[in-house]
Amino acid sequence: MKKAAILRKIFISTLYLSTFTFGGGYVIVTLLKNKFVNELHWIDEEEMLDLVAIAQSSPGAIAVNGAIVVGYKLAGLAGVVCAVLGAVIPPFVILTLVSFFYAAFRENRVIQSLLYGMKSGVGAVIISVVYDMGSSVVKSKDFVLILIMALSFVANYFFGVNVIYIILAVIVIGLARTLIRERRKGAKG
């Protein structure tokens, strides 16, 4: 596929996903996975999990970060530009329009009911993201990864540990595991 066609597909895909996604970054990440992993087969599932981890640990909106890492993986800097434009244009336009009609929306019971109902859909999509990502970890049958996932949940949910501290701890564990593996490979090779 030619680079121009890939860039066009990246832009249109992120534009479409960003336009019709309601509920924030975790929702769009699932849809990016469906589009680029399941439908287009441009990225495999493990790579997508790595890209999501990078997007989550980077400062900024996860939808934009997700678009950045996917765009870069697929087409370099030009892919980043196309993906970011596609991800940013719809919210910018929608928020601009909403700001003009904010007073009418604030008091409208139909709009309020619609937004309240959308919370359920957003919750379901977030559960789907957790299931997809968690099941991949469980399928790997890596005891350490499963333990890290479970302990991270317990630390945050039950003990209120800030996610930043959890991410930093997991980075240290990941680096340590990687160094240990590399040393073992070096000792065997």
Coordinates of N, CA, C and O in Angstrom, one line a residue:
M1 N 0.8 -1.2 0.0 CA 0.0 0.0 0.0 C 0.9 1.2 0.0 O 1.9 1.3 0.7
K2 N 0.5 2.2 -0.8 CA 1.4 3.4 -0.9 C 1.2 4.3 0.3 O 0.2 4.2 1.0
K3 N 2.3 5.0 0.6 CA 2.3 5.8 1.9 C 1.1 6.8 1.9 O 0.5 7.0 3.0
A4 N 0.8 7.5 0.8 CA -0.3 8.4 0.8 C -1.6 7.7 1.1 O -2.4 8.3 1.9
A5 N -1.8 6.5 0.6 CA -3.0 5.8 1.0 C -3.1 5.4 2.4 O -4.1 5.5 3.1
I6 N -1.9 5.0 3.0 CA -1.9 4.7 4.4 C -2.1 6.0 5.2 O -2.9 5.9 6.2
L7 N -1.6 7.1 4.9 CA -1.8 8.3 5.6 C -3.3 8.7 5.6 O -3.8 9.2 6.6
R8 N -3.8 8.6 4.4 CA -5.3 8.9 4.2 C -6.1 8.0 5.1 O -7.0 8.5 5.8
K9 N -5.8 6.7 5.1 CA -6.5 5.8 6.0 C -6.4 6.0 7.4 O -7.3 5.9 8.2
I10 N -5.2 6.4 7.9 CA -4.9 6.8 9.3 C -5.8 8.0 9.6 O -6.4 8.0 10.7
F11 N -5.7 9.0 8.8 CA -6.5 10.2 9.1 C -8.0 10.0 9.2 O -8.6 10.3 10.1
I12 N -8.5 9.3 8.2 CA -9.9 9.0 8.1 C -10.4 8.1 9.3 O -11.4 8.4 9.9
S13 N -9.5 7.1 9.6 CA -9.9 6.2 10.7 C -9.9 7.0 12.0 O -10.9 6.8 12.8
T14 N -8.9 7.7 12.3 CA -8.9 8.5 13.6 C -9.9 9.6 13.6 O -10.5 9.8 14.7
L15 N -10.2 10.2 12.5 CA -11.2 11.2 12.4 C -12.6 10.6 12.7 O -13.4 11.1 13.5
Y16 N -12.9 9.4 12.1 CA -14.1 8.7 12.3 C -14.3 8.3 13.7 O -15.3 8.5 14.3
L17 N -13.2 7.6 14.2 CA -13.3 7.1 15.6 C -13.5 8.3 16.6 O -14.2 8.2 17.5
S18 N -12.7 9.4 16.4 CA -12.8 10.5 17.3 C -14.2 11.2 17.2 O -14.7 11.7 18.2
T19 N -14.8 11.2 16.0 CA -16.1 11.8 15.9 C -17.2 11.1 16.6 O -18.0 11.7 17.2
F20 N -17.1 9.8 16.5 CA -18.2 9.0 17.0 C -17.9 8.2 18.3 O -18.6 7.3 18.7
T21 N -16.9 8.7 19.0 CA -16.5 8.1 20.3 C -17.0 9.0 21.4 O -16.7 10.2 21.3
F22 N -17.6 8.5 22.4 CA -18.1 9.3 23.5 C -17.6 8.5 24.7 O -17.8 7.4 24.9
G23 N -16.9 9.3 25.6 CA -16.4 8.7 26.8 C -15.0 8.7 27.2 O -14.5 8.2 28.2
G24 N -14.2 9.4 26.3 CA -12.8 9.6 26.7 C -11.8 8.6 26.0 O -12.2 7.8 25.1
G25 N -10.6 8.7 26.4 CA -9.5 8.1 25.8 C -9.5 6.5 25.8 O -9.2 5.9 24.8
Y26 N -10.0 5.9 26.9 CA -10.0 4.5 27.0 C -10.9 3.9 26.0 O -10.7 2.8 25.5
V27 N -12.0 4.6 25.7 CA -13.0 4.1 24.7 C -12.3 4.2 23.3 O -12.4 3.2 22.5
I28 N -11.6 5.3 23.0 CA -11.0 5.3 21.6 C -9.9 4.4 21.5 O -9.6 3.9 20.4
V29 N -9.2 4.0 22.5 CA -8.1 3.1 22.5 C -8.6 1.7 22.0 O -8.1 1.0 21.2
T30 N -9.8 1.3 22.6 CA -10.4 0.1 22.1 C -10.8 0.1 20.7 O -10.6 -0.9 19.9
L31 N -11.3 1.2 20.2 CA -11.7 1.3 18.9 C -10.5 1.4 17.9 O -10.5 0.9 16.8
L32 N -9.4 2.0 18.4 CA -8.2 2.0 17.6 C -7.7 0.6 17.4 O -7.3 0.2 16.3
K33 N -7.8 -0.2 18.5 CA -7.3 -1.6 18.5 C -8.2 -2.4 17.5 O -7.7 -3.1 16.6
N34 N -9.5 -2.2 17.6 CA -10.4 -2.9 16.6 C -10.1 -2.5 15.2 O -10.1 -3.4 14.3
K35 N -9.8 -1.2 14.9 CA -9.6 -0.8 13.6 C -8.2 -1.3 13.0 O -8.1 -1.9 12.0
F36 N -7.2 -1.0 13.8 CA -5.8 -1.2 13.3 C -5.3 -2.7 13.5 O -4.5 -3.1 12.8
V37 N -5.8 -3.4 14.5 CA -5.4 -4.7 14.8 C -6.4 -5.7 14.1 O -6.0 -6.5 13.3
N38 N -7.7 -5.6 14.5 CA -8.6 -6.6 14.0 C -9.1 -6.4 12.6 O -9.2 -7.4 11.8
E39 N -9.3 -5.2 12.2 CA -9.9 -4.9 10.8 C -8.8 -4.8 9.8 O -8.8 -5.5 8.8
L40 N -7.8 -3.9 10.0 CA -6.8 -3.7 9.0 C -5.6 -4.6 9.1 O -4.8 -4.7 8.2
H41 N -5.4 -5.2 10.3 CA -4.2 -6.1 10.6 C -2.9 -5.4 10.3 O -1.9 -6.0 9.8
W42 N -2.8 -4.1 10.6 CA -1.6 -3.3 10.5 C -0.6 -3.5 11.7 O 0.6 -3.3 11.6
I43 N -1.2 -3.8 12.8 CA -0.5 -4.0 14.1 C -1.0 -5.3 14.7 O -2.2 -5.6 14.6
D44 N -0.1 -6.0 15.4 CA -0.6 -7.2 16.1 C -1.0 -6.8 17.5 O -0.8 -5.7 18.0
E45 N -1.7 -7.7 18.2 CA -2.3 -7.3 19.5 C -1.3 -7.0 20.5 O -1.5 -6.1 21.3
E46 N -0.2 -7.7 20.5 CA 0.8 -7.5 21.5 C 1.4 -6.1 21.3 O 1.7 -5.3 22.3
E47 N 1.7 -5.7 20.1 CA 2.2 -4.4 19.8 C 1.2 -3.3 20.2 O 1.6 -2.3 20.8
M48 N -0.1 -3.5 20.0 CA -1.1 -2.6 20.4 C -1.1 -2.4 21.9 O -1.2 -1.3 22.4
L49 N -1.0 -3.5 22.7 CA -0.9 -3.4 24.1 C 0.3 -2.5 24.5 O 0.2 -1.7 25.5
D50 N 1.5 -2.7 23.9 CA 2.7 -1.9 24.2 C 2.4 -0.5 23.8 O 2.8 0.4 24.6
L51 N 1.8 -0.2 22.7 CA 1.5 1.2 22.3 C 0.5 1.9 23.3 O 0.7 3.0 23.6
V52 N -0.5 1.1 23.8 CA -1.4 1.6 24.7 C -0.7 2.0 26.0 O -0.9 3.0 26.7
A53 N 0.2 1.1 26.4 CA 1.0 1.3 27.7 C 1.8 2.6 27.5 O 1.9 3.4 28.5
I54 N 2.4 2.8 26.4 CA 3.2 4.1 26.1 C 2.2 5.3 26.2 O 2.5 6.3 26.8
A55 N 1.1 5.1 25.5 CA 0.1 6.2 25.5 C -0.4 6.6 26.9 O -0.6 7.8 27.2
Q56 N -0.6 5.6 27.7 CA -1.1 5.8 29.1 C -0.1 6.5 29.9 O -0.4 7.3 30.8
S57 N 1.2 6.1 29.7 CA 2.2 6.6 30.6 C 2.7 8.0 30.2 O 3.5 8.6 30.9
S58 N 2.3 8.5 29.0 CA 2.8 9.8 28.5 C 1.8 10.8 29.0 O 0.6 10.6 29.1
P59 N 2.3 12.0 29.3 CA 1.4 13.1 29.7 C 0.5 13.5 28.5 O 0.9 13.5 27.4
G60 N -0.7 13.9 28.9 CA -1.7 14.4 27.8 C -2.9 13.4 27.7 O -3.0 12.4 28.4
A61 N -3.7 13.8 26.8 CA -5.0 13.0 26.6 C -4.6 11.7 26.0 O -3.8 11.6 25.0
I62 N -5.2 10.6 26.5 CA -4.8 9.3 26.0 C -5.3 9.1 24.6 O -4.6 8.3 23.8
A63 N -6.4 9.7 24.2 CA -6.8 9.5 22.8 C -5.8 10.1 21.8 O -5.4 9.5 20.8
V64 N -5.2 11.3 22.2 CA -4.2 11.9 21.3 C -2.9 11.1 21.4 O -2.3 10.8 20.4
N65 N -2.5 10.7 22.6 CA -1.3 9.9 22.8 C -1.4 8.6 22.0 O -0.5 8.1 21.4
G66 N -2.6 7.9 22.1 CA -2.8 6.7 21.3 C -2.7 6.9 19.8 O -2.1 6.1 19.1
A67 N -3.3 8.0 19.3 CA -3.2 8.3 17.9 C -1.7 8.6 17.5 O -1.3 8.2 16.5
I68 N -1.0 9.3 18.4 CA 0.4 9.5 18.1 C 1.2 8.3 18.0 O 2.0 8.1 17.0
V69 N 1.1 7.4 19.0 CA 2.0 6.1 18.9 C 1.5 5.2 17.8 O 2.4 4.6 17.1
V70 N 0.2 5.1 17.5 CA -0.2 4.3 16.4 C 0.2 4.9 15.0 O 0.7 4.2 14.2
G71 N 0.0 6.2 14.9 CA 0.4 6.9 13.7 C 1.9 6.8 13.4 O 2.4 6.6 12.3
Y72 N 2.7 6.9 14.5 CA 4.2 6.8 14.3 C 4.6 5.4 13.9 O 5.4 5.2 13.1
K73 N 3.9 4.4 14.6 CA 4.2 3.0 14.3 C 3.9 2.7 12.8 O 4.7 2.0 12.2
L74 N 2.8 3.3 12.3 CA 2.4 2.9 10.9 C 3.1 3.7 9.8 O 3.3 3.2 8.8
A75 N 3.4 5.0 10.1 CA 3.9 5.8 9.0 C 4.9 6.9 9.5 O 5.0 7.9 8.8
G76 N 5.5 6.8 10.6 CA 6.5 7.7 11.0 C 5.8 9.1 11.4 O 4.7 9.2 11.8
L77 N 6.6 10.2 11.2 CA 6.2 11.5 11.6 C 4.9 11.9 10.8 O 4.0 12.6 11.4
A78 N 4.9 11.6 9.5 CA 3.7 12.0 8.8 C 2.4 11.3 9.3 O 1.3 11.8 9.4
G79 N 2.6 10.0 9.8 CA 1.5 9.3 10.4 C 1.0 9.9 11.7 O -0.1 10.0 12.0
V80 N 2.0 10.5 12.5 CA 1.7 11.2 13.7 C 0.8 12.4 13.4 O -0.2 12.6 14.0
V81 N 1.2 13.2 12.4 CA 0.5 14.4 12.0 C -0.9 14.0 11.6 O -1.9 14.6 12.1
C82 N -1.1 13.0 10.7 CA -2.4 12.6 10.2 C -3.3 12.1 11.4 O -4.4 12.4 11.5
A83 N -2.7 11.2 12.2 CA -3.5 10.7 13.3 C -3.9 11.7 14.3 O -5.0 11.7 14.8
V84 N -3.0 12.6 14.6 CA -3.3 13.7 15.6 C -4.4 14.6 15.1 O -5.4 15.0 15.8
L85 N -4.3 15.0 13.8 CA -5.3 15.9 13.2 C -6.6 15.1 13.2 O -7.7 15.7 13.6
G86 N -6.6 13.9 12.8 CA -7.9 13.1 12.8 C -8.5 13.0 14.2 O -9.7 13.0 14.4
A87 N -7.6 12.9 15.3 CA -8.1 12.7 16.6 C -8.6 14.0 17.3 O -9.4 14.0 18.1
V88 N -8.0 15.1 16.8 CA -8.2 16.4 17.5 C -9.3 17.2 16.9 O -10.1 17.9 17.5
I89 N -9.5 17.1 15.6 CA -10.5 18.0 14.9 C -11.9 17.8 15.4 O -12.6 18.7 15.7
P90 N -12.4 16.5 15.5 CA -13.8 16.4 16.0 C -14.1 16.9 17.3 O -15.0 17.7 17.5
P91 N -13.2 16.7 18.4 CA -13.5 17.3 19.7 C -13.5 18.8 19.6 O -14.3 19.5 20.3
F92 N -12.5 19.3 18.9 CA -12.4 20.8 18.7 C -13.7 21.4 18.2 O -14.2 22.3 18.7
V93 N -14.2 20.8 17.1 CA -15.4 21.3 16.4 C -16.6 21.1 17.4 O -17.4 22.0 17.5
I94 N -16.7 19.9 18.0 CA -17.9 19.6 18.8 C -17.9 20.6 20.0 O -18.9 21.1 20.4
L95 N -16.7 20.7 20.7 CA -16.6 21.6 21.9 C -16.9 23.1 21.5 O -17.5 23.8 22.3
T96 N -16.5 23.5 20.3 CA -16.8 24.8 19.9 C -18.3 25.0 19.7 O -18.9 26.0 20.2
L97 N -19.0 24.0 19.1 CA -20.4 24.1 18.9 C -21.2 24.1 20.2 O -22.1 24.8 20.5
V98 N -20.7 23.2 21.1 CA -21.4 23.0 22.4 C -21.2 24.3 23.2 O -22.2 24.8 23.9
S99 N -20.1 25.0 23.1 CA -19.9 26.2 23.9 C -20.8 27.3 23.4 O -21.3 28.1 24.2
F100 N -21.2 27.3 22.1 CA -22.2 28.3 21.7 C -23.6 28.0 22.2 O -24.4 28.9 22.4
F101 N -23.9 26.8 22.4 CA -25.2 26.4 22.8 C -25.3 25.9 24.2 O -26.2 25.2 24.6
Y102 N -24.3 26.2 25.0 CA -24.2 25.6 26.4 C -25.4 25.9 27.2 O -25.9 25.0 27.9
A103 N -25.9 27.1 27.2 CA -27.0 27.5 28.1 C -28.2 26.6 27.7 O -28.9 26.2 28.6
A104 N -28.5 26.4 26.4 CA -29.6 25.6 26.0 C -29.4 24.1 26.4 O -30.4 23.5 26.9
F105 N -28.2 23.6 26.3 CA -27.9 22.2 26.6 C -28.0 22.0 28.1 O -28.5 21.0 28.6
R106 N -27.6 23.0 28.9 CA -27.5 22.8 30.4 C -28.9 22.6 31.0 O -29.1 21.8 31.9
E107 N -29.9 23.2 30.4 CA -31.2 23.2 31.0 C -32.1 22.1 30.3 O -33.2 21.9 30.7
N108 N -31.7 21.6 29.2 CA -32.5 20.7 28.4 C -32.6 19.3 29.0 O -31.5 18.6 29.1
R109 N -33.7 18.8 29.4 CA -33.9 17.5 30.1 C -33.6 16.4 29.1 O -33.0 15.3 29.6
V110 N -33.9 16.5 27.9 CA -33.6 15.5 26.9 C -32.1 15.3 26.8 O -31.6 14.1 26.8
I111 N -31.4 16.4 26.6 CA -29.9 16.3 26.5 C -29.3 15.7 27.8 O -28.4 14.8 27.7
Q112 N -29.8 16.1 28.9 CA -29.3 15.6 30.2 C -29.6 14.1 30.3 O -28.7 13.3 30.7
S113 N -30.8 13.6 29.9 CA -31.1 12.2 29.9 C -30.2 11.4 29.0 O -29.8 10.3 29.3
L114 N -30.0 12.0 27.8 CA -29.1 11.4 26.8 C -27.7 11.2 27.3 O -27.1 10.1 27.2
L115 N -27.2 12.2 27.9 CA -25.8 12.1 28.5 C -25.8 11.1 29.7 O -24.8 10.4 29.8
Y116 N -26.8 11.1 30.5 CA -26.8 10.2 31.6 C -26.9 8.7 31.0 O -26.2 7.9 31.6
G117 N -27.6 8.5 30.0 CA -27.7 7.2 29.4 C -26.4 6.7 28.8 O -26.0 5.6 28.8
M118 N -25.7 7.7 28.2 CA -24.4 7.4 27.6 C -23.4 6.9 28.6 O -22.4 6.2 28.3
K119 N -23.5 7.3 29.9 CA -22.6 6.8 30.9 C -22.6 5.3 31.0 O -21.5 4.7 31.2
S120 N -23.7 4.7 30.8 CA -23.8 3.2 30.8 C -23.0 2.6 29.7 O -22.2 1.6 29.9
G121 N -23.1 3.2 28.5 CA -22.4 2.7 27.4 C -20.9 2.9 27.5 O -20.1 2.0 27.2
V122 N -20.5 4.0 28.1 CA -19.1 4.3 28.3 C -18.5 3.3 29.3 O -17.4 2.7 29.2
G123 N -19.3 3.0 30.4 CA -18.9 2.0 31.4 C -18.7 0.6 30.7 O -17.7 -0.1 31.0
A124 N -19.6 0.3 29.9 CA -19.5 -1.0 29.2 C -18.3 -1.1 28.3 O -17.6 -2.1 28.3
V125 N -17.9 0.0 27.6 CA -16.8 0.0 26.8 C -15.5 -0.1 27.6 O -14.5 -0.8 27.2
I126 N -15.5 0.6 28.7 CA -14.3 0.5 29.6 C -14.1 -0.9 30.2 O -13.0 -1.4 30.2
I127 N -15.2 -1.5 30.5 CA -15.1 -2.9 31.0 C -14.6 -3.8 29.8 O -13.8 -4.7 30.1
S128 N -15.0 -3.5 28.6 CA -14.5 -4.3 27.5 C -13.0 -4.1 27.3 O -12.2 -5.0 27.0
V129 N -12.5 -2.9 27.5 CA -11.0 -2.6 27.4 C -10.3 -3.4 28.5 O -9.3 -4.0 28.2
V130 N -10.8 -3.3 29.7 CA -10.2 -4.0 30.8 C -10.1 -5.5 30.5 O -9.1 -6.2 30.7
Y131 N -11.2 -6.0 30.0 CA -11.3 -7.5 29.7 C -10.3 -7.8 28.6 O -9.6 -8.8 28.7
D132 N -10.3 -7.1 27.5 CA -9.3 -7.3 26.4 C -7.9 -7.3 26.9 O -7.1 -8.2 26.6
M133 N -7.5 -6.3 27.6 CA -6.2 -6.1 28.0 C -5.8 -7.2 29.1 O -4.8 -7.8 29.1
G134 N -6.7 -7.4 30.0 CA -6.5 -8.4 31.1 C -6.5 -9.8 30.6 O -5.6 -10.6 31.0
S135 N -7.3 -10.1 29.6 CA -7.3 -11.5 29.1 C -6.0 -11.8 28.4 O -5.6 -12.9 28.4
S136 N -5.5 -10.8 27.7 CA -4.2 -11.0 27.0 C -3.1 -11.3 28.0 O -2.3 -12.2 27.8
V137 N -3.1 -10.7 29.2 CA -2.1 -10.9 30.2 C -2.3 -12.3 30.8 O -1.4 -13.1 30.9
V138 N -3.6 -12.7 31.0 CA -3.9 -14.0 31.6 C -3.5 -15.1 30.6 O -2.9 -16.2 30.9
K139 N -3.8 -14.9 29.3 CA -3.5 -15.9 28.3 C -2.0 -16.1 28.1 O -1.5 -17.2 27.7
S140 N -1.2 -15.1 28.5 CA 0.3 -15.2 28.4 C 0.8 -16.2 29.4 O 1.9 -16.7 29.3
K141 N 0.0 -16.5 30.5 CA 0.4 -17.4 31.5 C 1.7 -17.0 32.2 O 2.4 -17.9 32.7
D142 N 2.0 -15.7 32.2 CA 3.2 -15.2 32.9 C 2.7 -14.8 34.3 O 2.1 -13.8 34.5
F143 N 3.2 -15.6 35.2 CA 2.7 -15.4 36.6 C 3.1 -14.0 37.1 O 2.3 -13.4 37.8
V144 N 4.2 -13.5 36.8 CA 4.6 -12.2 37.3 C 3.7 -11.1 36.7 O 3.3 -10.2 37.5
L145 N 3.4 -11.2 35.4 CA 2.5 -10.2 34.8 C 1.1 -10.3 35.5 O 0.5 -9.2 35.7
I146 N 0.6 -11.5 35.7 CA -0.7 -11.6 36.3 C -0.7 -11.1 37.7 O -1.6 -10.4 38.2
L147 N 0.4 -11.4 38.5 CA 0.5 -10.8 39.8 C 0.6 -9.3 39.8 O -0.1 -8.6 40.6
I148 N 1.4 -8.7 38.9 CA 1.5 -7.3 38.8 C 0.1 -6.7 38.5 O -0.3 -5.7 39.1
M149 N -0.6 -7.3 37.6 CA -2.0 -6.8 37.2 C -2.9 -6.8 38.5 O -3.6 -5.8 38.8
A150 N -2.9 -7.9 39.2 CA -3.8 -8.1 40.3 C -3.4 -7.1 41.5 O -4.2 -6.4 42.1
L151 N -2.1 -7.0 41.7 CA -1.6 -6.1 42.8 C -1.8 -4.7 42.5 O -2.1 -3.8 43.3
S152 N -1.7 -4.3 41.2 CA -2.0 -2.9 40.8 C -3.4 -2.6 41.0 O -3.7 -1.5 41.5
F153 N -4.3 -3.5 40.7 CA -5.7 -3.2 40.9 C -6.0 -3.1 42.4 O -6.7 -2.1 42.8
V154 N -5.5 -4.0 43.2 CA -5.7 -3.9 44.7 C -5.2 -2.7 45.2 O -5.8 -2.0 46.0
A155 N -3.9 -2.3 44.8 CA -3.3 -1.1 45.4 C -4.1 0.2 45.1 O -4.3 1.0 45.9
N156 N -4.6 0.3 43.8 CA -5.4 1.4 43.5 C -6.8 1.4 44.0 O -7.2 2.4 44.6
Y157 N -7.5 0.3 43.8 CA -8.9 0.3 44.2 C -9.1 0.3 45.7 O -10.0 1.0 46.2
F158 N -8.4 -0.6 46.4 CA -8.7 -0.8 47.8 C -7.8 0.2 48.7 O -8.3 0.6 49.8
F159 N -6.6 0.5 48.3 CA -5.8 1.3 49.1 C -5.6 2.7 48.6 O -4.9 3.5 49.2
G160 N -6.1 3.0 47.4 CA -6.1 4.4 46.9 C -4.7 4.9 46.5 O -4.5 6.1 46.4
V161 N -3.8 3.9 46.2 CA -2.5 4.3 45.7 C -2.6 5.0 44.4 O -3.3 4.6 43.5
N162 N -1.9 6.1 44.3 CA -2.0 6.9 43.1 C -1.4 6.1 41.9 O -0.4 5.4 42.0
V163 N -2.1 6.2 40.7 CA -1.7 5.5 39.6 C -0.3 5.8 39.1 O 0.4 4.9 38.6
I164 N 0.2 7.0 39.3 CA 1.5 7.4 38.9 C 2.5 6.5 39.7 O 3.5 6.0 39.1
Y165 N 2.3 6.3 41.0 CA 3.2 5.4 41.7 C 3.2 4.0 41.3 O 4.2 3.3 41.2
I166 N 2.0 3.5 40.9 CA 1.9 2.2 40.4 C 2.6 2.0 39.0 O 3.4 1.1 38.8
I167 N 2.5 3.0 38.2 CA 3.2 3.0 36.9 C 4.7 3.0 37.1 O 5.4 2.2 36.4
L168 N 5.1 3.9 38.0 CA 6.6 3.9 38.2 C 7.1 2.6 38.8 O 8.2 2.1 38.4
A169 N 6.4 2.0 39.7 CA 6.8 0.7 40.2 C 6.8 -0.4 39.1 O 7.7 -1.2 39.1
V170 N 5.8 -0.4 38.3 CA 5.8 -1.4 37.2 C 6.9 -1.1 36.2 O 7.5 -2.1 35.7
I171 N 7.2 0.1 36.0 CA 8.4 0.4 35.1 C 9.7 -0.2 35.7 O 10.5 -0.8 35.0
V172 N 9.9 0.0 37.0 CA 11.1 -0.5 37.6 C 11.1 -2.1 37.5 O 12.1 -2.7 37.2
I173 N 9.9 -2.7 37.8 CA 9.8 -4.2 37.7 C 10.1 -4.6 36.3 O 10.9 -5.6 36.0
G174 N 9.5 -3.9 35.3 CA 9.8 -4.3 33.9 C 11.2 -4.1 33.5 O 11.8 -5.0 32.8
L175 N 11.8 -3.1 33.9 CA 13.3 -2.9 33.6 C 14.1 -3.9 34.3 O 15.0 -4.5 33.6
A176 N 13.8 -4.3 35.5 CA 14.6 -5.3 36.2 C 14.4 -6.7 35.5 O 15.4 -7.4 35.3
R177 N 13.2 -7.0 35.1 CA 12.9 -8.3 34.4 C 13.7 -8.3 33.1 O 14.3 -9.3 32.7
T178 N 13.7 -7.2 32.4 CA 14.4 -7.1 31.1 C 15.9 -7.3 31.3 O 16.6 -8.0 30.5
L179 N 16.5 -6.6 32.3 CA 17.9 -6.7 32.5 C 18.3 -8.1 32.9 O 19.3 -8.6 32.5
I180 N 17.5 -8.7 33.8 CA 17.7 -10.1 34.2 C 17.7 -11.1 33.0 O 18.6 -11.9 32.8
R181 N 16.7 -10.9 32.1 CA 16.6 -11.8 30.9 C 17.8 -11.6 30.0 O 18.4 -12.5 29.5
E182 N 18.2 -10.3 29.8 CA 19.3 -10.0 28.9 C 20.6 -10.6 29.5 O 21.5 -11.1 28.8
R183 N 20.8 -10.5 30.8 CA 22.0 -11.1 31.4 C 22.0 -12.6 31.3 O 23.1 -13.2 31.0
R184 N 20.9 -13.2 31.4 CA 20.8 -14.7 31.3 C 21.1 -15.1 29.8 O 21.8 -16.1 29.6
K185 N 20.6 -14.3 28.9 CA 20.9 -14.6 27.5 C 22.4 -14.4 27.2 O 23.0 -15.2 26.5
G186 N 22.9 -13.3 27.8 CA 24.4 -13.1 27.6 C 25.2 -14.2 28.2 O 26.3 -14.5 27.6
A187 N 24.8 -14.7 29.3 CA 25.6 -15.8 30.0 C 25.5 -17.1 29.2 O 26.4 -17.8 29.2
K188 N 24.3 -17.3 28.6 CA 24.2 -18.6 27.8 C 24.8 -18.4 26.4 O 25.3 -19.4 25.9
G189 N 24.9 -17.2 25.9 CA 25.4 -17.0 24.5 C 26.8 -16.8 24.5 O 27.8 -17.2 24.3

